[in-house]
Coordinates of C-alpha atoms (C1' of nucleotides) in Angstrom, one line a residue:
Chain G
X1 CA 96.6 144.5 84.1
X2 CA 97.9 146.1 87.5
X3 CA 97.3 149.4 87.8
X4 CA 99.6 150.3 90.1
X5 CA 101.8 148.5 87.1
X6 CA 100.6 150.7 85.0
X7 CA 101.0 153.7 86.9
X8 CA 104.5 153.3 87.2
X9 CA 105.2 152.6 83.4
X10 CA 103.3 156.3 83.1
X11 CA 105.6 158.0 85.6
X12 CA 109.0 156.3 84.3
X13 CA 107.6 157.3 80.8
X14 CA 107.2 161.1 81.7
X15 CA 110.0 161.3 83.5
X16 CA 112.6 159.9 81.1
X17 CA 110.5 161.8 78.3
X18 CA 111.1 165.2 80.2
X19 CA 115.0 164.0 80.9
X20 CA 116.0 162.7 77.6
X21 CA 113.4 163.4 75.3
X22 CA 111.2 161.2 73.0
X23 CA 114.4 160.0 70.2
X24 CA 116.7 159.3 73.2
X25 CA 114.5 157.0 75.5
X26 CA 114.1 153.7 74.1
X27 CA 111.3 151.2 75.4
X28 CA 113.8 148.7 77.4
X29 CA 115.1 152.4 78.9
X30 CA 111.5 152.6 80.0
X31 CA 110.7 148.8 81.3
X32 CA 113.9 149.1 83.3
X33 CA 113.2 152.6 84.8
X34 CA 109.7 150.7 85.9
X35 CA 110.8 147.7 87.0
X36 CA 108.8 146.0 84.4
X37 CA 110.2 143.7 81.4
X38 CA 109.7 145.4 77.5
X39 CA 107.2 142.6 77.1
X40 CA 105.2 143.8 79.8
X41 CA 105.0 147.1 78.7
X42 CA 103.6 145.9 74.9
X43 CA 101.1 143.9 77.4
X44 CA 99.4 147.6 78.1
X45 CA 99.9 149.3 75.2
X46 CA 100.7 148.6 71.5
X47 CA 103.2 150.2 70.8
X48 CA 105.6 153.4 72.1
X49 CA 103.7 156.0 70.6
X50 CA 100.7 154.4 72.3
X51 CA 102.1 154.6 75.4
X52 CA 102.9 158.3 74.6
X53 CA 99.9 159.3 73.6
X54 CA 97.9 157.3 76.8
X55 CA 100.6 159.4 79.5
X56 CA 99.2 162.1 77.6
X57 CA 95.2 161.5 78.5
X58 CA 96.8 160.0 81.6
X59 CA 97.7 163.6 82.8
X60 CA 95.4 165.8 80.8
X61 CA 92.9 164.2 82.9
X62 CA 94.7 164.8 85.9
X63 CA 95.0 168.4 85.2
X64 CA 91.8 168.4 84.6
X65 CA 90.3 167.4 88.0
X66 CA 92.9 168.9 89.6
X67 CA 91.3 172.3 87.6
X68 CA 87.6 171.3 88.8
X69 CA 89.1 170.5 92.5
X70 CA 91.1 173.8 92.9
X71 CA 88.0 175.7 91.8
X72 CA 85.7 173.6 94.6
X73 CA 88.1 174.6 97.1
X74 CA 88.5 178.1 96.1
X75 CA 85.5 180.3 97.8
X76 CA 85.8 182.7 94.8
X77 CA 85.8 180.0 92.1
X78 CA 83.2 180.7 90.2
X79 CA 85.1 184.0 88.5
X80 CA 86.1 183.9 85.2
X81 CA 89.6 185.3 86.7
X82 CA 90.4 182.2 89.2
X83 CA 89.1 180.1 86.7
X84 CA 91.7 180.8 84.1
X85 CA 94.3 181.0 86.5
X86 CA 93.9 177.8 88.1
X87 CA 94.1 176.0 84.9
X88 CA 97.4 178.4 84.6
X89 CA 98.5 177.2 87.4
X90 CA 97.9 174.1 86.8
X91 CA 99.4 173.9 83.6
X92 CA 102.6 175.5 84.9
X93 CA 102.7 173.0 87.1
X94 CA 102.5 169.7 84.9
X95 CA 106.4 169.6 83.0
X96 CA 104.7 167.0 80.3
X97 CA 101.8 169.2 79.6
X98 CA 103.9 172.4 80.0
X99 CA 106.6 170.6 77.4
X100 CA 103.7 170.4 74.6
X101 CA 104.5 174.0 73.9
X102 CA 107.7 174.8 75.2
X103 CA 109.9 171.5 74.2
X104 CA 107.5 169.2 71.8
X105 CA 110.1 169.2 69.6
X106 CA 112.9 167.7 72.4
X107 CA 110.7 166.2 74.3
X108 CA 108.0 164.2 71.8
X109 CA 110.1 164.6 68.9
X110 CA 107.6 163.9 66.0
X111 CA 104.9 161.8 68.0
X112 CA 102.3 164.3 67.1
X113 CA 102.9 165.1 63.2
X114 CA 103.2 161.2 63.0
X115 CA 99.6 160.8 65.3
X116 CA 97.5 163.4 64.2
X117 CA 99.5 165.8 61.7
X118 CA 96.2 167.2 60.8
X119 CA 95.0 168.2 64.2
X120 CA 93.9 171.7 64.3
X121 CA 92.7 173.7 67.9
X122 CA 89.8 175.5 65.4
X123 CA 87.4 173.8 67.1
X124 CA 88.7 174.2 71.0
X125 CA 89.2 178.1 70.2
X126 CA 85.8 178.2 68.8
X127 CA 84.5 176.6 71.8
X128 CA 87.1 178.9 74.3
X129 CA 85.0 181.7 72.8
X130 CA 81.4 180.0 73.1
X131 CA 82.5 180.1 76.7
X132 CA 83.3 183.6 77.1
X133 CA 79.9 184.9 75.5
X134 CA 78.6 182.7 78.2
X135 CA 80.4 184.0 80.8
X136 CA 79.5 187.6 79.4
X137 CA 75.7 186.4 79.5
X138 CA 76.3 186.0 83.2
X139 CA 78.1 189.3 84.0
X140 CA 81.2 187.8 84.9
X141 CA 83.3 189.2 82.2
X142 CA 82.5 192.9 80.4
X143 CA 79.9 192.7 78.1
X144 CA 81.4 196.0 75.9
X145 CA 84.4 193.9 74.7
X146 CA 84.5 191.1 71.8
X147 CA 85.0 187.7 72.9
X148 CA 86.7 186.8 70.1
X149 CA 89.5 189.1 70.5
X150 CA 89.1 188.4 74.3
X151 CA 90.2 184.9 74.0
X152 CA 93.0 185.8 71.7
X153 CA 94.4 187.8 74.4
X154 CA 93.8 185.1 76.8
X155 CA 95.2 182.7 74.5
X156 CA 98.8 184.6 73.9
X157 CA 98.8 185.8 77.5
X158 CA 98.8 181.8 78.4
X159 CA 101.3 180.9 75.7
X160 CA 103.5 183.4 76.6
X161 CA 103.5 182.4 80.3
X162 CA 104.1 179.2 79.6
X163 CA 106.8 179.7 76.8
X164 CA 108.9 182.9 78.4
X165 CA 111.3 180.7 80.0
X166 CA 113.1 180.4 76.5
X167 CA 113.5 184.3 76.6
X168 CA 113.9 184.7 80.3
X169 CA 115.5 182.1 82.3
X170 CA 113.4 180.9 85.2
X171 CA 115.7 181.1 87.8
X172 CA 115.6 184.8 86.8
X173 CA 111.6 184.9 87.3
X174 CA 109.9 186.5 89.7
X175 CA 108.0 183.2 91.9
X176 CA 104.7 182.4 90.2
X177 CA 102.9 182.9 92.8
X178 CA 103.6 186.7 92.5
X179 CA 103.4 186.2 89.1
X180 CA 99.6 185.0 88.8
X181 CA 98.3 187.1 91.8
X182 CA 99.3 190.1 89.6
X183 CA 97.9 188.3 86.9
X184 CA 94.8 187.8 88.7
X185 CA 94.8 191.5 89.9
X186 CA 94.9 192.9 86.2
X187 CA 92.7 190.1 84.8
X188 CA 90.3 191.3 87.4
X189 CA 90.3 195.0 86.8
X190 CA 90.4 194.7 82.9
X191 CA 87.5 192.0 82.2
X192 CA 85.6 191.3 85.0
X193 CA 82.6 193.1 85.4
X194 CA 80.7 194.4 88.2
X195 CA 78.4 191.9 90.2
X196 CA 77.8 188.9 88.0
X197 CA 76.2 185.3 89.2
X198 CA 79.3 183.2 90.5
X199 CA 77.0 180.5 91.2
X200 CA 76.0 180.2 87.9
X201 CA 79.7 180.6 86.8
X202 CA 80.7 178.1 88.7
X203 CA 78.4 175.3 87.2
X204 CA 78.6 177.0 83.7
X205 CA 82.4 175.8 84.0
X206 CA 81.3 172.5 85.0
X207 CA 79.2 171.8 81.7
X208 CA 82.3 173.6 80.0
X209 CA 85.3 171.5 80.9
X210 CA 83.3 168.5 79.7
X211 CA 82.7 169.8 76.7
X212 CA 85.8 171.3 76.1
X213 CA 87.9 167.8 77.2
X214 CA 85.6 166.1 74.5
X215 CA 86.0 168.6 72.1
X216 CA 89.8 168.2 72.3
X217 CA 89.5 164.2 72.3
X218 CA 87.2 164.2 69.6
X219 CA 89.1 166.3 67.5
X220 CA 92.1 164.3 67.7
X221 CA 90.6 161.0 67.3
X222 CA 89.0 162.7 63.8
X223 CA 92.4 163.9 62.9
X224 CA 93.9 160.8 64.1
X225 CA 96.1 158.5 61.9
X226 CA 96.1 155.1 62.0
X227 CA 99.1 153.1 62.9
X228 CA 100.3 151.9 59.5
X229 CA 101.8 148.1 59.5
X230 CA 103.0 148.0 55.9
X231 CA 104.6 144.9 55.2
X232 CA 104.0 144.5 51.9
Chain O
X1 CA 130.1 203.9 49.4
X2 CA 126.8 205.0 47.4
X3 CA 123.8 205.0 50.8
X4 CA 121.1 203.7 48.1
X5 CA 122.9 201.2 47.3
X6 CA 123.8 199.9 51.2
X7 CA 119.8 200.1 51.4
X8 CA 119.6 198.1 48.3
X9 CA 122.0 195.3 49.9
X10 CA 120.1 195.4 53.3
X11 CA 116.3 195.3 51.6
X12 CA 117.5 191.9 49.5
X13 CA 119.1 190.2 52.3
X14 CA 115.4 190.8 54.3
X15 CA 113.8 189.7 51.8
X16 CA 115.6 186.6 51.0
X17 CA 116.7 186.0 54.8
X18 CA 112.6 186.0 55.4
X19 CA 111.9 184.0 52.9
X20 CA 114.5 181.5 52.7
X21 CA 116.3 181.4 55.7
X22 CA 120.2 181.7 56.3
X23 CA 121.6 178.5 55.4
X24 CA 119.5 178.4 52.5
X25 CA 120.3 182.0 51.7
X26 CA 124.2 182.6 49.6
X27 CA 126.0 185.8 49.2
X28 CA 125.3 185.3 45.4
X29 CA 121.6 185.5 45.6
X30 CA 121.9 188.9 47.7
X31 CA 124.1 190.2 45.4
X32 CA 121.9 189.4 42.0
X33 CA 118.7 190.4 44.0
X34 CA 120.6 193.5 44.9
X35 CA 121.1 194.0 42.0
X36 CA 125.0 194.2 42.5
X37 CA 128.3 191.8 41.9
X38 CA 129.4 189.6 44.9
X39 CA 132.3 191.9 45.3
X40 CA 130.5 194.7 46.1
X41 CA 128.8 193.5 48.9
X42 CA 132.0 192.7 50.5
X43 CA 133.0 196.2 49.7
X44 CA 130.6 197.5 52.4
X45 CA 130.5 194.4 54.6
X46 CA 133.5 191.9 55.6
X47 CA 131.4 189.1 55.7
X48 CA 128.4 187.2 55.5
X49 CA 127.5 187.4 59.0
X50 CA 128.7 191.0 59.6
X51 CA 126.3 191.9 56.9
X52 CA 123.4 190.3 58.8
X53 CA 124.5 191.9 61.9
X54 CA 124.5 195.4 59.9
X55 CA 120.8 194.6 58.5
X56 CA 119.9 194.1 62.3
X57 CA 120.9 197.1 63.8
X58 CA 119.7 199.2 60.6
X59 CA 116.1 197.4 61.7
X60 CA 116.6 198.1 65.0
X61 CA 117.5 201.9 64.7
X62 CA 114.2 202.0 62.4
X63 CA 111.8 200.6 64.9
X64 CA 113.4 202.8 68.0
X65 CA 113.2 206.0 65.1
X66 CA 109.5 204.9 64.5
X67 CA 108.5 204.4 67.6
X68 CA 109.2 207.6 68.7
X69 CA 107.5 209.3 66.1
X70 CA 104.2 207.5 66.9
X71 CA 104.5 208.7 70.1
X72 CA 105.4 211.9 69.3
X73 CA 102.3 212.1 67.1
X74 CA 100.0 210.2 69.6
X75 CA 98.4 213.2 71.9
X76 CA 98.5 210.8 74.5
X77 CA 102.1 209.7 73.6
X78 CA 103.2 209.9 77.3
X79 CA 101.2 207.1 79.1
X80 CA 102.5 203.9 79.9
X81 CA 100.3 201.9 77.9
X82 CA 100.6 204.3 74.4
X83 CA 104.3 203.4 74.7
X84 CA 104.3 199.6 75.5
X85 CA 101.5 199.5 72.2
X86 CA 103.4 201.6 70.0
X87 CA 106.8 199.5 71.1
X88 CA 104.8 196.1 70.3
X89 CA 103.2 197.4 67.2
X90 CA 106.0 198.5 65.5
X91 CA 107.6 195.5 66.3
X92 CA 104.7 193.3 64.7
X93 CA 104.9 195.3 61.5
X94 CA 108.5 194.5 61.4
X95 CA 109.2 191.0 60.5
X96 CA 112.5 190.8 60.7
X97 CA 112.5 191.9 64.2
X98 CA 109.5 189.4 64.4
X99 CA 111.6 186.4 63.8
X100 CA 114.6 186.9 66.5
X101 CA 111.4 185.9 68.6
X102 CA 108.9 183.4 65.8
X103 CA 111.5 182.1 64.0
X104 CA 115.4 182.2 65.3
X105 CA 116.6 179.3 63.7
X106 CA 115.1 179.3 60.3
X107 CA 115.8 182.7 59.6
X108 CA 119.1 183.1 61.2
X109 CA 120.5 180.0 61.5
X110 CA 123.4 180.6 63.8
X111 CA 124.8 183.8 63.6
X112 CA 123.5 184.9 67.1
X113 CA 125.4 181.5 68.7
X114 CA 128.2 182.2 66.2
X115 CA 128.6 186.4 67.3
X116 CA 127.6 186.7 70.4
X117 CA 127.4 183.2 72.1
X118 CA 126.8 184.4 75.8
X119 CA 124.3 187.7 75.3
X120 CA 122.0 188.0 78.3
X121 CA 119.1 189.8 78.4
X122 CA 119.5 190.5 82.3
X123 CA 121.2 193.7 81.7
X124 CA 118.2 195.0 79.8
X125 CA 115.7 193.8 81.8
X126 CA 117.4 195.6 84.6
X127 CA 116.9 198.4 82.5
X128 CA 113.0 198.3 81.9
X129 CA 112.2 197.5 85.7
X130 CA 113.9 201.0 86.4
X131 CA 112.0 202.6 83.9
X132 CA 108.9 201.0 85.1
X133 CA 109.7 202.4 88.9
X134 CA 110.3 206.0 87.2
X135 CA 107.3 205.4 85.5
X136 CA 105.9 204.8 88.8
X137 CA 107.2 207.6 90.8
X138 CA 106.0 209.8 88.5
X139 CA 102.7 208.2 89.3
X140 CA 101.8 206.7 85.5
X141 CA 102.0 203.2 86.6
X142 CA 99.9 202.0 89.9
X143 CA 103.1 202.1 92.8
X144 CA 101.1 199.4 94.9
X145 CA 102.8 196.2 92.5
X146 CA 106.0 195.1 92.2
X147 CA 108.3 196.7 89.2
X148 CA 109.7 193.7 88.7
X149 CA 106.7 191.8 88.1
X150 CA 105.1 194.1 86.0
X151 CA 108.1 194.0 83.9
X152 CA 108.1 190.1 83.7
X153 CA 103.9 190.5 83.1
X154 CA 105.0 192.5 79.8
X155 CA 107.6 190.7 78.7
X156 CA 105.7 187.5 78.4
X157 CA 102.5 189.0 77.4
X158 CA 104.6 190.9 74.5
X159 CA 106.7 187.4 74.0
X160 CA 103.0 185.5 73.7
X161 CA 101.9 188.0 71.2
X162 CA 104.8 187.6 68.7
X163 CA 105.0 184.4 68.6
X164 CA 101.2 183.1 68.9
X165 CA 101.5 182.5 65.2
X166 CA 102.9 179.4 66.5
X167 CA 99.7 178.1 67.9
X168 CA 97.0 180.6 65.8
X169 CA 97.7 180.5 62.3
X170 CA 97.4 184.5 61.9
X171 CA 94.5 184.3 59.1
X172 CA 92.5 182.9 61.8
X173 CA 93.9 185.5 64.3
X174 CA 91.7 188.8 64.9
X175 CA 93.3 191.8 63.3
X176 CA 96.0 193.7 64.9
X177 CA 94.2 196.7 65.4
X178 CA 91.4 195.1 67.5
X179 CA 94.0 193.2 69.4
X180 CA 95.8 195.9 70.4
X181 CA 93.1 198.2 71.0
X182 CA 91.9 195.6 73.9
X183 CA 95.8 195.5 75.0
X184 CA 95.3 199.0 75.5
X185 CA 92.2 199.0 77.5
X186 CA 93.2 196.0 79.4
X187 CA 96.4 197.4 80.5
X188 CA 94.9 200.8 81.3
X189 CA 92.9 199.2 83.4
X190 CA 95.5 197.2 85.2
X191 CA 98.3 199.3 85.8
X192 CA 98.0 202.7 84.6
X193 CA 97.6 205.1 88.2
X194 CA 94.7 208.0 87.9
X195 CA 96.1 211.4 87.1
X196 CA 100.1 211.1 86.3
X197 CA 102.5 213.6 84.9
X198 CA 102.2 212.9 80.9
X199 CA 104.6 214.9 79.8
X200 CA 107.4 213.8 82.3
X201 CA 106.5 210.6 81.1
X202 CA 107.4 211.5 77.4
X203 CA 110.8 212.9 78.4
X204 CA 111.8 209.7 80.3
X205 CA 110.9 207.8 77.6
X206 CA 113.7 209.4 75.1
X207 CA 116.0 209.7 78.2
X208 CA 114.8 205.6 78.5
X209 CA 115.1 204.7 74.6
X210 CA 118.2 205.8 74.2
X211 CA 119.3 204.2 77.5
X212 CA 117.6 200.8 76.4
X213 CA 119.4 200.6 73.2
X214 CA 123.0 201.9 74.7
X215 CA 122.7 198.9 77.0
X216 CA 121.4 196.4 74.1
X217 CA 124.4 197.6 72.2
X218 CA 127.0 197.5 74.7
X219 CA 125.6 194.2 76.1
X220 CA 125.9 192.4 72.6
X221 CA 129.3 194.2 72.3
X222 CA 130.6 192.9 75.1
X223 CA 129.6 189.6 74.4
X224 CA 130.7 189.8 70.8
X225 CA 133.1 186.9 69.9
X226 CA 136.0 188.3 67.1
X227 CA 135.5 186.4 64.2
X228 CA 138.2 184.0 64.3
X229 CA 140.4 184.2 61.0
X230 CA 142.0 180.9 61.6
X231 CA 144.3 180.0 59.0
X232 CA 146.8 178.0 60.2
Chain N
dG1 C1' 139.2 205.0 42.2
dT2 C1' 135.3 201.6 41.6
dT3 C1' 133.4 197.6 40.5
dT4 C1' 133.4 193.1 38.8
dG5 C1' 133.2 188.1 38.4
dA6 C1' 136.5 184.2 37.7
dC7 C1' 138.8 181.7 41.0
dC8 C1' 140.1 179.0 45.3
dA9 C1' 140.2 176.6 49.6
dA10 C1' 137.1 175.1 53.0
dA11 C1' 132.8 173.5 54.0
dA12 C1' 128.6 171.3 53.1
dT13 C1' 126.1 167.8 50.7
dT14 C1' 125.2 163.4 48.6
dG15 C1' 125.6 158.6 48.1
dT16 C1' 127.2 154.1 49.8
dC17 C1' 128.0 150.5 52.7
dA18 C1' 128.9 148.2 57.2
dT19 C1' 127.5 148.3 61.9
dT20 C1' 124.6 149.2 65.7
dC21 C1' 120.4 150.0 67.7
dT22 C1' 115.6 149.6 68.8
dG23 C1' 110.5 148.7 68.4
dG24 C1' 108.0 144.9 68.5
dT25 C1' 107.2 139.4 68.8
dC26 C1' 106.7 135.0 70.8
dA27 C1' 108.3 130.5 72.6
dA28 C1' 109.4 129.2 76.9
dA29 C1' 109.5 129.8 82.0
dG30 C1' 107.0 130.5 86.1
Chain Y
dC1 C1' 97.1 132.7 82.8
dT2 C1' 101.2 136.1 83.4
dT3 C1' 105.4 137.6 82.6
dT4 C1' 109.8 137.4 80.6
dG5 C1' 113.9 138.4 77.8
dA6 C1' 116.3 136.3 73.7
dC7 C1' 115.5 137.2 69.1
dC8 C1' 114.6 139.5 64.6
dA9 C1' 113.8 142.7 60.7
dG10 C1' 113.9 147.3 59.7
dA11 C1' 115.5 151.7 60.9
dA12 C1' 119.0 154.8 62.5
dT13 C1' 123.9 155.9 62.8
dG14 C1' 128.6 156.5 61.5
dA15 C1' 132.5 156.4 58.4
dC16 C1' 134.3 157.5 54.2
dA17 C1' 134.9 159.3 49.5
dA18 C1' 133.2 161.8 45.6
dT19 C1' 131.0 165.8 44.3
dT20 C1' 129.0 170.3 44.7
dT21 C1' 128.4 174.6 46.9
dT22 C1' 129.7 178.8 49.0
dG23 C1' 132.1 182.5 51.6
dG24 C1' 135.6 185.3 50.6
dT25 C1' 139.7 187.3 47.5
dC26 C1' 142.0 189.8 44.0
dA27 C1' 143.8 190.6 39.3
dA28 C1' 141.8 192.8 35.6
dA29 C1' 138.3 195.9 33.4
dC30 C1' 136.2 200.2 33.6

DNA sequence: GTTTGACCAAAATTGTCATTCTGGTCAAAG
DNA sequence: CTTTGACCAGAATGACAATTTTGGTCAAAC
């Protein structure tokens, strides 16, 4: 019930996921790395992909208001450029969420064909875009160019960042901080336009992350599938 | 020793290689969807994996030989960003090419582990970060940002674009054409300089091609493992 | 000189069974 | 009321043999 218990069964969880991978960390692996017994972990949750799936929401929230923070703190954060590159940035910056495209395989071996093997990101994408016609409303981003093809090129630019490191090793990368500012630089001089109300920006990302959070959830827990118990 | 009927062997062992995969993919079936007996195929090749090897480099030679004709053909064949499209288009339309990126493993099993165990890319990137400062010196590419950067900026936004499929089945993916046309306008935007020598930028392109696939070729032979006939 | 396909040794696959491991439970301890 | 860890059934793993497949060869046909 602790939640500083709690807390601790999260972080040995993601870091023996990220070490070892999903198949090669059992749940006693896990107690011990938290100092808990195996009984008190199936006190939280019931069962390991459970646990999995709550370290997941456990840091996509985290990423989350560390997004919305960032963007507080940031006297330009109202751009469409900052804001994709703080949630870049961010991403980058979280191994477990990082992992979901780089190393799902290694790292959650089959937790998400067996959770939600349906799950589709239609409905995110379709609200990505939803967001851009917004933002193009507002005169943040070009008005001349499609948004559909605009989030495509968001979307491969930000898998591509996130996945090179199978290509190009990242000890051989350039440091991301150079990384995103020219990022930022060419994001800035191909789709932001002229003037355009920050302000509004700003609070327009507000009303979007909340939506955009619930659109992911709620398209999981419609794709979700229930924990079969079959004894016969 | 008949050239049609080389081409005949390579075409079948695309096909089935893209369709089937490697492991899943036997000298016999080449050879009847070739259209020829097993023992012709090692007639031109010594073995399996050579033959896959030879289909490569035939691919290879094709995209560098069609690349250069686009540009050759495109009246504004010398800018930076004409040549970075044309490289990335060709390579879309080319599947096999594709799936070194997409689809490694299934397609290819293990012959790059098996031949060539240790290739780097390093050498090549090398390569394109001096073309890039050429490029720059002859004032197509904005000199104010760092070559090597830029080159890692193109490799991943190339990398996220041929293997988005990934994450966005392609029926639900924009076509090409639109895509690329905003990679076009994007990257003018971002890094092409105003003004520039075009046609010096042509010229170092074939000086470059031919560099680029020297070093590929030499980098893979030097990392080239003999195959071991062992027979005790 | 070419081309073929039957042939072979080596490798991969399949099936089986014994053993170990691991997610999850619950009676007992605190 | 909390927490634990010994315990259990089912799943995963490994070892082994029988069977099939497959890369590669070469004597024979053309």
């Amino acid at each position: 019930m602790s939640d500083e218990r709690r807390v601790r069964i999260l972080n040995a969880t993601r870091e023996l996921l990220l070490h070892y991978g999903y198949d090669k960390t059992t749940v006693s692996d896990i107690a011990q790395a938290a100092g808990v017994s195996k009984g008190a972990i199936y006190l939280h949750y019931p069962s390991k992909d459970a646990l999995v799936e709550a370290l997941l929401w456990h840091d996509a929230d985290r990423a989350q208001q560390e997004i919305a923070r960032r963007l507080q703190a940031d006297p330009n954060g109202g751009s469409f450029t900052s804001l994709y590159v703080h949630g870049l940035r961010v991403a980058m910056e979280m191994p477990l969420l990082r992992a979901i495209y780089g190393n799902r395989q290694r790292v959650f071996g089959d937790v998400f064909k067996r959770l939600a093997p349906n799950f589709s990101n239609q409905a995110i994408r379709a609200a990505v875009i939803e967001f851009i016609r917004k933002y193009q409303a507002l005169g943040l981003i070009r008005a001349d160019i499609d948004a559909k093809v605009v989030a495509y090129m968001l979307a491969y630019m930000r898998y591509g960042l996130l996945t090179i490191e199978d290509v190009i090793p990242s000890d051989e990368a350039p440091p991301l901080d150079a990384v995103l500012d020219l990022l930022v630089d060419v994001l800035d001089r191909g789709f932001a336009a002229a003037g355009g109300d920050t302000a509004a920006g700003r609070s327009a990302y507000i009303a979007y992350a909340e939506n955009a959070i619930n659109t992911v959830r709620s398209q999981w827990e419609s794709t979700k599938v229930e924990e079969e118990e079959d004894h016969e």
